[in-house]
CSV table of C-alpha atoms (C1' of nucleotides) in Angstrom, one decimal:
chain,number,residue,atom,x,y,z
A,1,MET,CA,-45.6,-48.2,-125.8
A,2,ALA,CA,-47.3,-48.5,-122.0
A,3,GLN,CA,-48.5,-45.5,-121.8
A,4,ALA,CA,-51.7,-44.2,-119.2
A,5,ALA,CA,-54.4,-42.8,-121.9
A,6,PRO,CA,-54.9,-44.1,-124.8
A,7,ASP,CA,-54.6,-40.7,-126.6
A,8,ALA,CA,-51.4,-40.0,-123.9
A,9,THR,CA,-49.2,-38.8,-127.4
A,10,LEU,CA,-51.9,-36.8,-128.8
A,11,ARG,CA,-52.8,-35.3,-125.0
A,12,ARG,CA,-49.4,-33.2,-125.7
A,13,PHE,CA,-50.4,-31.2,-128.9
A,14,SER,CA,-52.2,-27.7,-127.8
A,15,GLY,CA,-54.3,-28.3,-130.7
A,16,TYR,CA,-55.8,-31.6,-129.8
A,17,GLY,CA,-56.7,-30.5,-126.1
A,18,MET,CA,-58.0,-27.4,-127.9
A,19,LYS,CA,-60.2,-29.6,-129.9
A,20,ARG,CA,-61.3,-31.9,-127.2
A,21,ALA,CA,-62.4,-28.4,-125.2
A,22,PHE,CA,-64.1,-26.7,-128.4
A,23,ASN,CA,-66.1,-29.9,-129.5
A,24,GLY,CA,-67.6,-29.5,-125.9
A,25,ILE,CA,-68.1,-25.9,-126.0
A,26,GLN,CA,-69.2,-25.7,-129.4
A,27,ALA,CA,-71.8,-27.9,-128.9
A,28,ASP,CA,-73.7,-26.7,-125.5
A,29,LEU,CA,-73.0,-22.9,-127.3
A,30,SER,CA,-74.8,-24.6,-130.5
A,31,ALA,CA,-78.0,-26.0,-127.7
A,32,THR,CA,-77.6,-22.3,-125.8
A,33,LEU,CA,-78.7,-20.5,-129.3
A,34,GLN,CA,-81.0,-22.7,-130.7
A,35,PRO,CA,-84.2,-21.4,-128.6
A,36,PHE,CA,-83.2,-18.2,-130.5
A,37,GLY,CA,-83.1,-19.2,-133.8
A,38,LEU,CA,-79.2,-18.7,-133.4
A,39,ARG,CA,-76.6,-20.6,-134.2
A,40,MET,CA,-72.7,-20.4,-133.4
A,41,VAL,CA,-72.1,-18.0,-136.8
A,42,THR,CA,-75.1,-16.2,-137.0
A,43,PHE,CA,-74.8,-15.3,-132.8
A,44,SER,CA,-71.4,-13.7,-133.5
A,45,ALA,CA,-72.4,-12.0,-136.5
A,46,LEU,CA,-75.4,-10.2,-135.2
A,47,VAL,CA,-73.6,-9.1,-132.1
A,48,VAL,CA,-70.8,-7.3,-134.2
A,49,ILE,CA,-73.2,-6.0,-136.1
A,50,HIS,CA,-75.2,-4.7,-132.7
A,51,ASP,CA,-72.0,-3.4,-131.7
A,52,ASN,CA,-70.5,-1.5,-134.7
A,53,PRO,CA,-73.6,0.2,-136.3
A,54,GLY,CA,-73.5,0.7,-140.1
A,55,LEU,CA,-70.4,-1.8,-140.5
A,56,ARG,CA,-69.9,-3.4,-143.9
A,57,GLN,CA,-69.6,-6.2,-145.1
A,58,THR,CA,-66.0,-7.1,-145.9
A,59,ARG,CA,-65.3,-5.5,-142.7
A,60,LEU,CA,-67.1,-7.8,-140.7
A,61,ALA,CA,-65.7,-10.9,-142.7
A,62,GLY,CA,-62.3,-9.4,-141.6
A,63,VAL,CA,-63.5,-9.0,-137.8
A,64,LEU,CA,-64.8,-12.7,-137.7
A,65,ALA,CA,-62.4,-14.4,-140.0
A,66,ILE,CA,-65.1,-15.4,-142.4
A,67,GLU,CA,-64.9,-15.9,-146.0
A,68,ARG,CA,-66.7,-13.4,-148.1
A,69,PRO,CA,-68.6,-15.6,-149.5
A,70,ASN,CA,-69.6,-17.7,-146.7
A,71,LEU,CA,-71.0,-14.3,-145.1
A,72,VAL,CA,-73.7,-14.5,-147.7
A,73,ALA,CA,-75.9,-16.9,-146.7
A,74,ILE,CA,-75.1,-15.6,-142.6
A,75,LEU,CA,-76.1,-12.7,-143.6
A,76,GLU,CA,-79.7,-14.1,-145.7
A,77,ASP,CA,-80.2,-15.7,-142.4
A,78,LEU,CA,-80.0,-12.7,-140.2
A,79,GLU,CA,-82.3,-10.8,-142.8
A,80,ARG,CA,-84.8,-13.3,-143.2
A,81,ALA,CA,-85.4,-13.6,-139.6
A,82,ASP,CA,-85.7,-9.7,-139.3
A,83,LEU,CA,-82.8,-9.2,-137.2
A,84,ILE,CA,-80.5,-6.8,-139.1
A,85,ALA,CA,-81.1,-5.0,-142.7
A,86,ARG,CA,-78.4,-4.2,-145.0
A,87,THR,CA,-78.7,-0.5,-146.7
A,88,ARG,CA,-76.7,0.5,-149.8
A,89,ALA,CA,-73.9,3.0,-148.8
A,90,GLU,CA,-74.1,6.3,-149.9
A,91,THR,CA,-70.5,7.0,-150.4
A,92,ASP,CA,-70.3,3.1,-152.4
A,93,ARG,CA,-72.7,1.7,-154.7
A,94,ARG,CA,-70.8,-1.4,-154.1
A,95,ALA,CA,-71.2,-1.8,-150.2
A,96,TYR,CA,-74.1,-2.0,-147.8
A,97,GLU,CA,-74.1,-0.9,-144.5
A,98,LEU,CA,-75.6,-3.2,-142.2
A,99,SER,CA,-77.4,-2.7,-138.5
A,100,VAL,CA,-79.9,-4.1,-136.1
A,101,THR,CA,-83.5,-3.7,-136.5
A,102,ALA,CA,-85.4,-3.0,-132.9
A,103,LYS,CA,-86.3,-6.8,-133.1
A,104,GLY,CA,-82.8,-7.6,-133.2
A,105,ARG,CA,-81.2,-5.2,-130.7
A,106,THR,CA,-83.8,-7.6,-128.3
A,107,LEU,CA,-83.0,-10.6,-129.5
A,108,CYS,CA,-79.2,-10.4,-129.5
A,109,GLN,CA,-79.9,-9.3,-125.9
A,110,GLN,CA,-81.0,-11.9,-125.2
A,111,ALA,CA,-79.3,-14.5,-126.5
A,112,MET,CA,-76.1,-12.7,-124.8
A,113,ALA,CA,-77.8,-13.2,-121.7
A,114,ALA,CA,-77.9,-16.6,-122.2
A,115,VAL,CA,-74.3,-17.2,-123.9
A,116,VAL,CA,-73.1,-15.4,-120.5
A,117,ASP,CA,-74.6,-18.5,-119.0
A,118,HIS,CA,-73.3,-20.5,-121.2
A,119,ASP,CA,-69.4,-19.0,-120.8
A,120,ARG,CA,-70.2,-19.4,-116.7
A,121,ARG,CA,-70.8,-22.9,-117.3
A,122,MET,CA,-68.0,-23.8,-119.8
A,123,THR,CA,-65.4,-22.0,-117.2
A,124,ARG,CA,-67.2,-23.4,-113.9
A,125,GLY,CA,-64.1,-24.3,-111.7
A,126,LEU,CA,-61.8,-21.4,-113.3
A,127,SER,CA,-60.2,-18.9,-111.3
A,128,ALA,CA,-61.0,-15.0,-112.8
A,129,ASP,CA,-57.2,-15.2,-113.0
A,130,GLU,CA,-57.3,-18.6,-114.8
A,131,SER,CA,-60.1,-16.9,-117.3
A,132,ALA,CA,-57.6,-14.5,-117.9
A,133,THR,CA,-54.9,-16.5,-118.3
A,134,LEU,CA,-56.3,-18.9,-120.8
A,135,GLN,CA,-57.7,-15.5,-122.8
A,136,LYS,CA,-54.3,-14.2,-123.1
A,137,LEU,CA,-52.9,-17.8,-123.9
A,138,LEU,CA,-55.4,-18.4,-126.3
A,139,ARG,CA,-54.6,-14.8,-127.8
A,140,ARG,CA,-51.2,-15.6,-128.6
A,141,ILE,CA,-51.4,-18.9,-130.4
A,142,GLU,CA,-54.4,-17.2,-132.7
A,143,GLY,CA,-51.6,-14.9,-133.2
A,144,ASN,CA,-48.8,-18.1,-134.3
A,145,GLY,CA,-51.9,-19.4,-136.8
A,146,ARG,CA,-52.6,-19.1,-140.0
A,147,THR,CA,-54.7,-16.3,-140.7
A,148,PRO,CA,-57.0,-16.8,-143.8
A,149,HIS,CA,-56.3,-15.9,-147.3
A,150,ASP,CA,-58.7,-12.9,-146.9
A,151,ARG,CA,-57.0,-10.9,-144.0
A,152,ARG,CA,-55.8,-8.2,-145.9
A,153,LYS,CA,-55.9,-4.5,-145.5
A,154,ILE,CA,-59.5,-4.1,-144.2
A,155,SER,CA,-60.9,-0.4,-145.1
A,156,ARG,CA,-63.0,1.3,-142.2
A,157,ALA,CA,-66.5,0.6,-142.3
B,1,MET,CA,-71.2,1.0,-127.9
B,2,ALA,CA,-67.9,2.7,-128.6
B,3,GLN,CA,-65.3,-0.4,-128.3
B,4,ALA,CA,-61.7,-0.7,-129.3
B,5,ALA,CA,-62.3,-3.8,-131.2
B,6,PRO,CA,-65.3,-4.4,-133.3
B,7,ASP,CA,-66.0,-8.1,-131.7
B,8,ALA,CA,-64.9,-6.6,-128.2
B,9,THR,CA,-68.2,-8.0,-127.1
B,10,LEU,CA,-67.4,-11.8,-128.3
B,11,ARG,CA,-64.0,-11.3,-126.8
B,12,ARG,CA,-65.3,-11.9,-123.2
B,13,PHE,CA,-66.1,-15.6,-124.0
B,14,SER,CA,-63.6,-18.1,-123.5
B,15,GLY,CA,-65.5,-20.1,-126.5
B,16,TYR,CA,-64.4,-17.6,-129.0
B,17,GLY,CA,-61.4,-16.8,-128.5
B,18,MET,CA,-61.1,-20.6,-128.5
B,19,LYS,CA,-62.9,-21.1,-131.5
B,20,ARG,CA,-60.5,-17.7,-133.3
B,21,ALA,CA,-57.0,-19.8,-131.9
B,22,PHE,CA,-58.3,-23.5,-133.2
B,23,ASN,CA,-59.2,-21.9,-136.4
B,24,GLY,CA,-55.9,-21.2,-136.6
B,25,ILE,CA,-54.4,-24.6,-135.6
B,26,GLN,CA,-56.6,-26.4,-137.7
B,27,ALA,CA,-55.5,-24.8,-140.9
B,28,ASP,CA,-52.0,-25.5,-139.7
B,29,LEU,CA,-52.5,-28.7,-139.0
B,30,SER,CA,-54.2,-29.5,-142.0
B,31,ALA,CA,-51.5,-28.4,-144.1
B,32,THR,CA,-48.8,-29.7,-142.2
B,33,LEU,CA,-50.9,-33.0,-142.5
B,34,GLN,CA,-51.6,-33.1,-146.4
B,35,PRO,CA,-48.4,-34.4,-147.5
B,36,PHE,CA,-48.9,-37.5,-145.7
B,37,GLY,CA,-52.3,-38.0,-147.3
B,38,LEU,CA,-54.3,-37.3,-143.4
B,39,ARG,CA,-56.3,-35.1,-142.1
B,40,MET,CA,-57.0,-34.2,-138.2
B,41,VAL,CA,-59.7,-37.5,-137.1
B,42,THR,CA,-57.3,-39.7,-139.6
B,43,PHE,CA,-53.8,-39.2,-137.8
B,44,SER,CA,-55.6,-39.2,-134.7
B,45,ALA,CA,-56.9,-42.7,-134.9
B,46,LEU,CA,-53.9,-43.5,-136.5
B,47,VAL,CA,-51.3,-42.4,-133.5
B,48,VAL,CA,-53.8,-44.5,-130.8
B,49,ILE,CA,-54.3,-47.3,-133.1
B,50,HIS,CA,-50.0,-47.4,-133.2
B,51,ASP,CA,-49.7,-46.8,-129.6
B,52,ASN,CA,-52.6,-49.2,-128.8
B,53,PRO,CA,-52.6,-52.0,-131.1
B,54,GLY,CA,-55.3,-54.6,-130.6
B,55,LEU,CA,-57.8,-51.5,-129.8
B,56,ARG,CA,-61.4,-52.4,-130.8
B,57,GLN,CA,-63.3,-49.5,-132.9
B,58,THR,CA,-65.8,-48.6,-130.1
B,59,ARG,CA,-62.9,-48.3,-127.8
B,60,LEU,CA,-61.5,-46.0,-130.4
B,61,ALA,CA,-64.7,-44.4,-130.4
B,62,GLY,CA,-64.7,-43.2,-127.5
B,63,VAL,CA,-61.0,-42.2,-127.0
B,64,LEU,CA,-61.0,-39.7,-129.7
B,65,ALA,CA,-64.9,-38.4,-128.8
B,66,ILE,CA,-66.0,-39.7,-132.3
B,67,GLU,CA,-69.5,-41.2,-133.3
B,68,ARG,CA,-69.1,-44.6,-134.3
B,69,PRO,CA,-70.9,-44.6,-137.3
B,70,ASN,CA,-68.1,-41.5,-138.1
B,71,LEU,CA,-65.4,-44.0,-137.7
B,72,VAL,CA,-65.8,-46.0,-140.7
B,73,ALA,CA,-64.8,-43.6,-143.1
B,74,ILE,CA,-62.1,-42.9,-141.5
B,75,LEU,CA,-61.2,-46.0,-140.8
B,76,GLU,CA,-61.3,-47.1,-144.3
B,77,ASP,CA,-59.5,-44.5,-145.4
B,78,LEU,CA,-56.4,-45.9,-143.1
B,79,GLU,CA,-57.2,-49.2,-144.3
B,80,ARG,CA,-57.0,-48.3,-148.0
B,81,ALA,CA,-53.6,-46.5,-148.2
B,82,ASP,CA,-52.3,-50.1,-146.2
B,83,LEU,CA,-51.6,-48.0,-143.0
B,84,ILE,CA,-53.9,-50.1,-140.7
B,85,ALA,CA,-55.4,-53.3,-140.5
B,86,ARG,CA,-58.5,-55.2,-138.8
B,87,THR,CA,-58.6,-58.7,-138.0
B,88,ARG,CA,-62.3,-60.1,-136.2
B,89,ALA,CA,-61.8,-60.6,-132.7
B,90,GLU,CA,-61.5,-64.1,-131.2
B,91,THR,CA,-63.5,-63.5,-128.6
B,92,ASP,CA,-66.0,-61.4,-130.4
B,93,ARG,CA,-67.0,-62.3,-134.1
B,94,ARG,CA,-68.5,-58.4,-134.1
B,95,ALA,CA,-65.8,-57.0,-133.1
B,96,TYR,CA,-62.5,-55.7,-135.1
B,97,GLU,CA,-58.8,-55.4,-133.4
B,98,LEU,CA,-57.4,-52.6,-135.1
B,99,SER,CA,-53.1,-52.5,-135.7
B,100,VAL,CA,-50.8,-50.3,-137.5
B,101,THR,CA,-49.2,-52.1,-140.7
B,102,ALA,CA,-45.4,-51.4,-141.4
B,103,LYS,CA,-45.9,-48.8,-143.6
B,104,GLY,CA,-48.6,-47.1,-141.1
B,105,ARG,CA,-46.0,-47.4,-138.4
B,106,THR,CA,-43.6,-45.9,-140.6
B,107,LEU,CA,-46.0,-42.7,-141.8
B,108,CYS,CA,-47.5,-42.5,-138.1
B,109,GLN,CA,-44.1,-41.3,-136.9
B,110,GLN,CA,-43.3,-39.4,-139.7
B,111,ALA,CA,-46.8,-37.4,-139.5
B,112,MET,CA,-46.0,-37.3,-135.7
B,113,ALA,CA,-42.3,-35.3,-136.4
B,114,ALA,CA,-44.2,-32.9,-138.6
B,115,VAL,CA,-47.0,-32.3,-135.9
B,116,VAL,CA,-44.4,-31.9,-133.4
B,117,ASP,CA,-43.0,-29.4,-135.5
B,118,HIS,CA,-46.0,-28.2,-136.1
B,119,ASP,CA,-47.8,-27.7,-132.5
B,120,ARG,CA,-44.0,-26.0,-131.7
B,121,ARG,CA,-44.9,-23.2,-134.5
B,122,MET,CA,-48.6,-22.8,-132.7
B,123,THR,CA,-47.3,-22.3,-129.4
B,124,ARG,CA,-44.4,-20.2,-130.3
B,125,GLY,CA,-43.8,-17.4,-127.5
B,126,LEU,CA,-45.3,-19.5,-124.7
B,127,SER,CA,-43.0,-21.0,-121.7
B,128,ALA,CA,-42.9,-24.4,-121.0
B,129,ASP,CA,-45.2,-23.4,-117.8
B,130,GLU,CA,-47.6,-21.8,-119.8
B,131,SER,CA,-47.8,-24.3,-122.2
B,132,ALA,CA,-48.6,-26.8,-119.3
B,133,THR,CA,-50.7,-24.1,-117.6
B,134,LEU,CA,-53.1,-23.9,-120.8
B,135,GLN,CA,-53.0,-27.6,-121.2
B,136,LYS,CA,-54.6,-27.6,-117.6
B,137,LEU,CA,-57.4,-25.1,-118.1
B,138,LEU,CA,-57.8,-26.7,-121.5
B,139,ARG,CA,-58.7,-30.1,-119.4
B,140,ARG,CA,-60.9,-28.2,-117.2
B,141,ILE,CA,-63.1,-27.1,-120.0
B,142,GLU,CA,-63.4,-29.7,-121.2
B,143,GLY,CA,-64.9,-31.3,-118.7
B,144,ASN,CA,-67.4,-29.4,-118.1
B,145,GLY,CA,-68.7,-29.3,-121.7
B,146,ARG,CA,-71.1,-31.3,-122.8
B,147,THR,CA,-69.7,-35.0,-123.8
B,148,PRO,CA,-70.6,-37.6,-127.2
B,149,HIS,CA,-73.9,-39.1,-126.7
B,150,ASP,CA,-71.9,-42.3,-127.3
B,151,ARG,CA,-69.7,-41.6,-124.0
B,152,ARG,CA,-71.3,-44.5,-122.5
B,153,LYS,CA,-69.5,-47.3,-119.9
B,154,ILE,CA,-66.4,-47.9,-122.1
B,155,SER,CA,-65.4,-51.9,-122.7
B,156,ARG,CA,-61.6,-52.7,-122.1
B,157,ALA,CA,-60.3,-53.3,-126.2
C,1,DC,C1',-82.9,-74.0,-123.2
C,2,DA,C1',-85.6,-69.8,-125.1
C,3,DT,C1',-86.2,-65.2,-124.9
C,4,DT,C1',-85.2,-60.7,-124.8
C,5,DA,C1',-82.0,-56.9,-124.6
C,6,DT,C1',-77.5,-55.2,-125.1
C,7,DT,C1',-73.6,-54.5,-128.0
C,8,DC,C1',-70.4,-54.1,-132.5
C,9,DG,C1',-70.2,-52.5,-136.7
C,10,DT,C1',-72.5,-50.4,-140.9
C,11,DT,C1',-75.7,-47.7,-143.7
C,12,DA,C1',-77.6,-43.5,-144.7
C,13,DT,C1',-78.5,-39.2,-144.2
C,14,DT,C1',-78.5,-34.5,-142.9
C,15,DG,C1',-76.5,-30.3,-140.9
C,16,DG,C1',-72.4,-26.7,-139.6
C,17,DA,C1',-68.4,-24.5,-140.5
C,18,DC,C1',-65.0,-23.5,-143.6
C,19,DA,C1',-62.0,-22.8,-148.2
C,20,DT,C1',-62.1,-21.9,-153.0
C,21,DA,C1',-62.9,-20.3,-158.6
C,22,DA,C1',-65.2,-17.4,-161.0
C,23,DC,C1',-68.1,-13.4,-162.1
C,24,DT,C1',-71.5,-8.6,-162.8
C,25,DA,C1',-71.2,-4.4,-161.1
C,26,DT,C1',-68.6,-0.3,-158.8
C,27,DT,C1',-64.5,2.4,-157.7
C,28,DT,C1',-59.8,3.7,-157.9
C,29,DA,C1',-55.4,3.3,-159.9
C,30,DT,C1',-52.8,4.6,-164.1
D,1,DA,C1',-59.7,6.0,-171.2
D,2,DT,C1',-58.2,2.0,-169.9
D,3,DA,C1',-56.7,-1.2,-166.6
D,4,DA,C1',-56.7,-2.8,-161.9
D,5,DA,C1',-58.7,-3.5,-157.4
D,6,DT,C1',-62.6,-4.1,-154.7
D,7,DA,C1',-67.3,-5.3,-153.0
D,8,DG,C1',-70.5,-8.7,-152.9
D,9,DT,C1',-72.3,-12.9,-155.2
D,10,DT,C1',-73.0,-17.6,-156.8
D,11,DA,C1',-71.5,-21.9,-156.8
D,12,DT,C1',-69.0,-26.2,-155.6
D,13,DG,C1',-66.4,-29.0,-152.4
D,14,DT,C1',-64.0,-30.8,-148.0
D,15,DC,C1',-64.0,-31.7,-143.4
D,16,DC,C1',-66.1,-32.6,-138.8
D,17,DA,C1',-70.2,-33.9,-136.1
D,18,DA,C1',-74.8,-35.5,-135.3
D,19,DT,C1',-78.8,-38.9,-135.4
D,20,DA,C1',-81.7,-42.7,-136.9
D,21,DA,C1',-82.3,-47.4,-138.2
D,22,DC,C1',-79.8,-51.8,-139.3
D,23,DG,C1',-78.3,-57.1,-139.6
D,24,DA,C1',-75.4,-60.2,-136.6
D,25,DA,C1',-73.5,-61.5,-132.5
D,26,DT,C1',-73.5,-61.5,-127.7
D,27,DA,C1',-74.8,-61.5,-123.1
D,28,DA,C1',-79.0,-61.2,-119.7
D,29,DT,C1',-82.9,-62.7,-118.4
D,30,DG,C1',-86.2,-66.3,-116.8
DNA sequence: CATTATTCGTTATTGGACATAACTATTTAT
DNA sequence: ATAAATAGTTATGTCCAATAACGAATAATG
C-alpha cells in the first residue's frame, strides 16, 4: 500500500473530510462563543428562539434536530442566564412558549456578529459561488442522512 | 423576523449546514460499523494502521488529528479485539510499532466495503464532479480551521 | 560525561454533544 | 368514559475531544 498520505484511503470518504473540516470549525466556534457564555447548541437555540418568538420546545427540537430530553438542559442554561423566558402556552397547559429577553436579544445580536466573523474565517479562500455550492451539496447530503427518531410530524409552534 | 424556515439565520453559516450534514453521516456510519464491533475512531485507526504497517502512535495521532491520550483507549480496543498488534520499536524503546493482525486485515477490508456503501448512500444525488468539488472545498475549510495543539512537527513513523 | 530538555506513551479528569427509556400531566381520539 | 398520543422532564449511557501531569527513554547541550 504505497500511498501519498497515510490516511489516503479515508480521504476517499466524504464523511471523513467533513469530520476533519467540522472539527476545526467546531473548535473555532467554541472559542468564538465562549466570551458570550454560549456554546454551539445554546447559541443555535438562542438564535432560533430570537427569530421565532413563541416557539414551543418540541418544534425547536425538530428545527435543530436535537432530541427533546437534551433540550431541557440547553434551555435551562439560557433561562438561568436570563437570555430566554418560558411561559405556559394558553392553548395547551403542557407546552411552553419560548421567547428572548431584552438581554437575550442584545447578546444574540452580539454573538451573531462574532459568528459572522468566525464563518468568514472558516470559509476564507472560498468564493461566494463556492460557498453557495458547498451549502447546496451539504443540504443534499443532509437529506440523505439518517434523521433523528424524534423527527415526526411537528406541530406548528 | 419573517423568514421561510425557523433556522434560516443559522443556515447562512457553513458550520451549521456542515454539522447537520455530518450528524446524519455519523449516525449512518455508526450503524454501518456496529456489526463489525467498530466505531468511527476505531475504524479510522484500523484503516490507517492497515495501510501503514509499523506506524508509531504519535504519528497516528497526528495523521488522524486525535490527541495522544485519546489514542490509548482506541488502540486498546483494537488490540483487545485482536485486530492490531503493538511491538516495541527496535530503535526507540519508548515507542510502539503498530500493525494489523490477519484477523484485523480481514475485518478491515470487510468494514471498508460496508463503508464504501455507506458513503455512496450519503452522497447519493451528487455527481462525481460534485463529490470532487465537495472534497476540495472541505479541504480548504479544514486548512482554515484550528488545528489540534498536538499538531507539532511529526517524526517519521 | 553529566546535565538539561524533549519526546513517547500513559493515567486521570472533564466537557460537549447525542441517544434511549421511562415517567407525569395534559390533550386528543375512540 | 376510556385509551392513545403528546409535551416536557428525569435519568442514564455512549462517543468524541480537550487538558494537565507523569515516568521512562532519548536527544541536545556544555
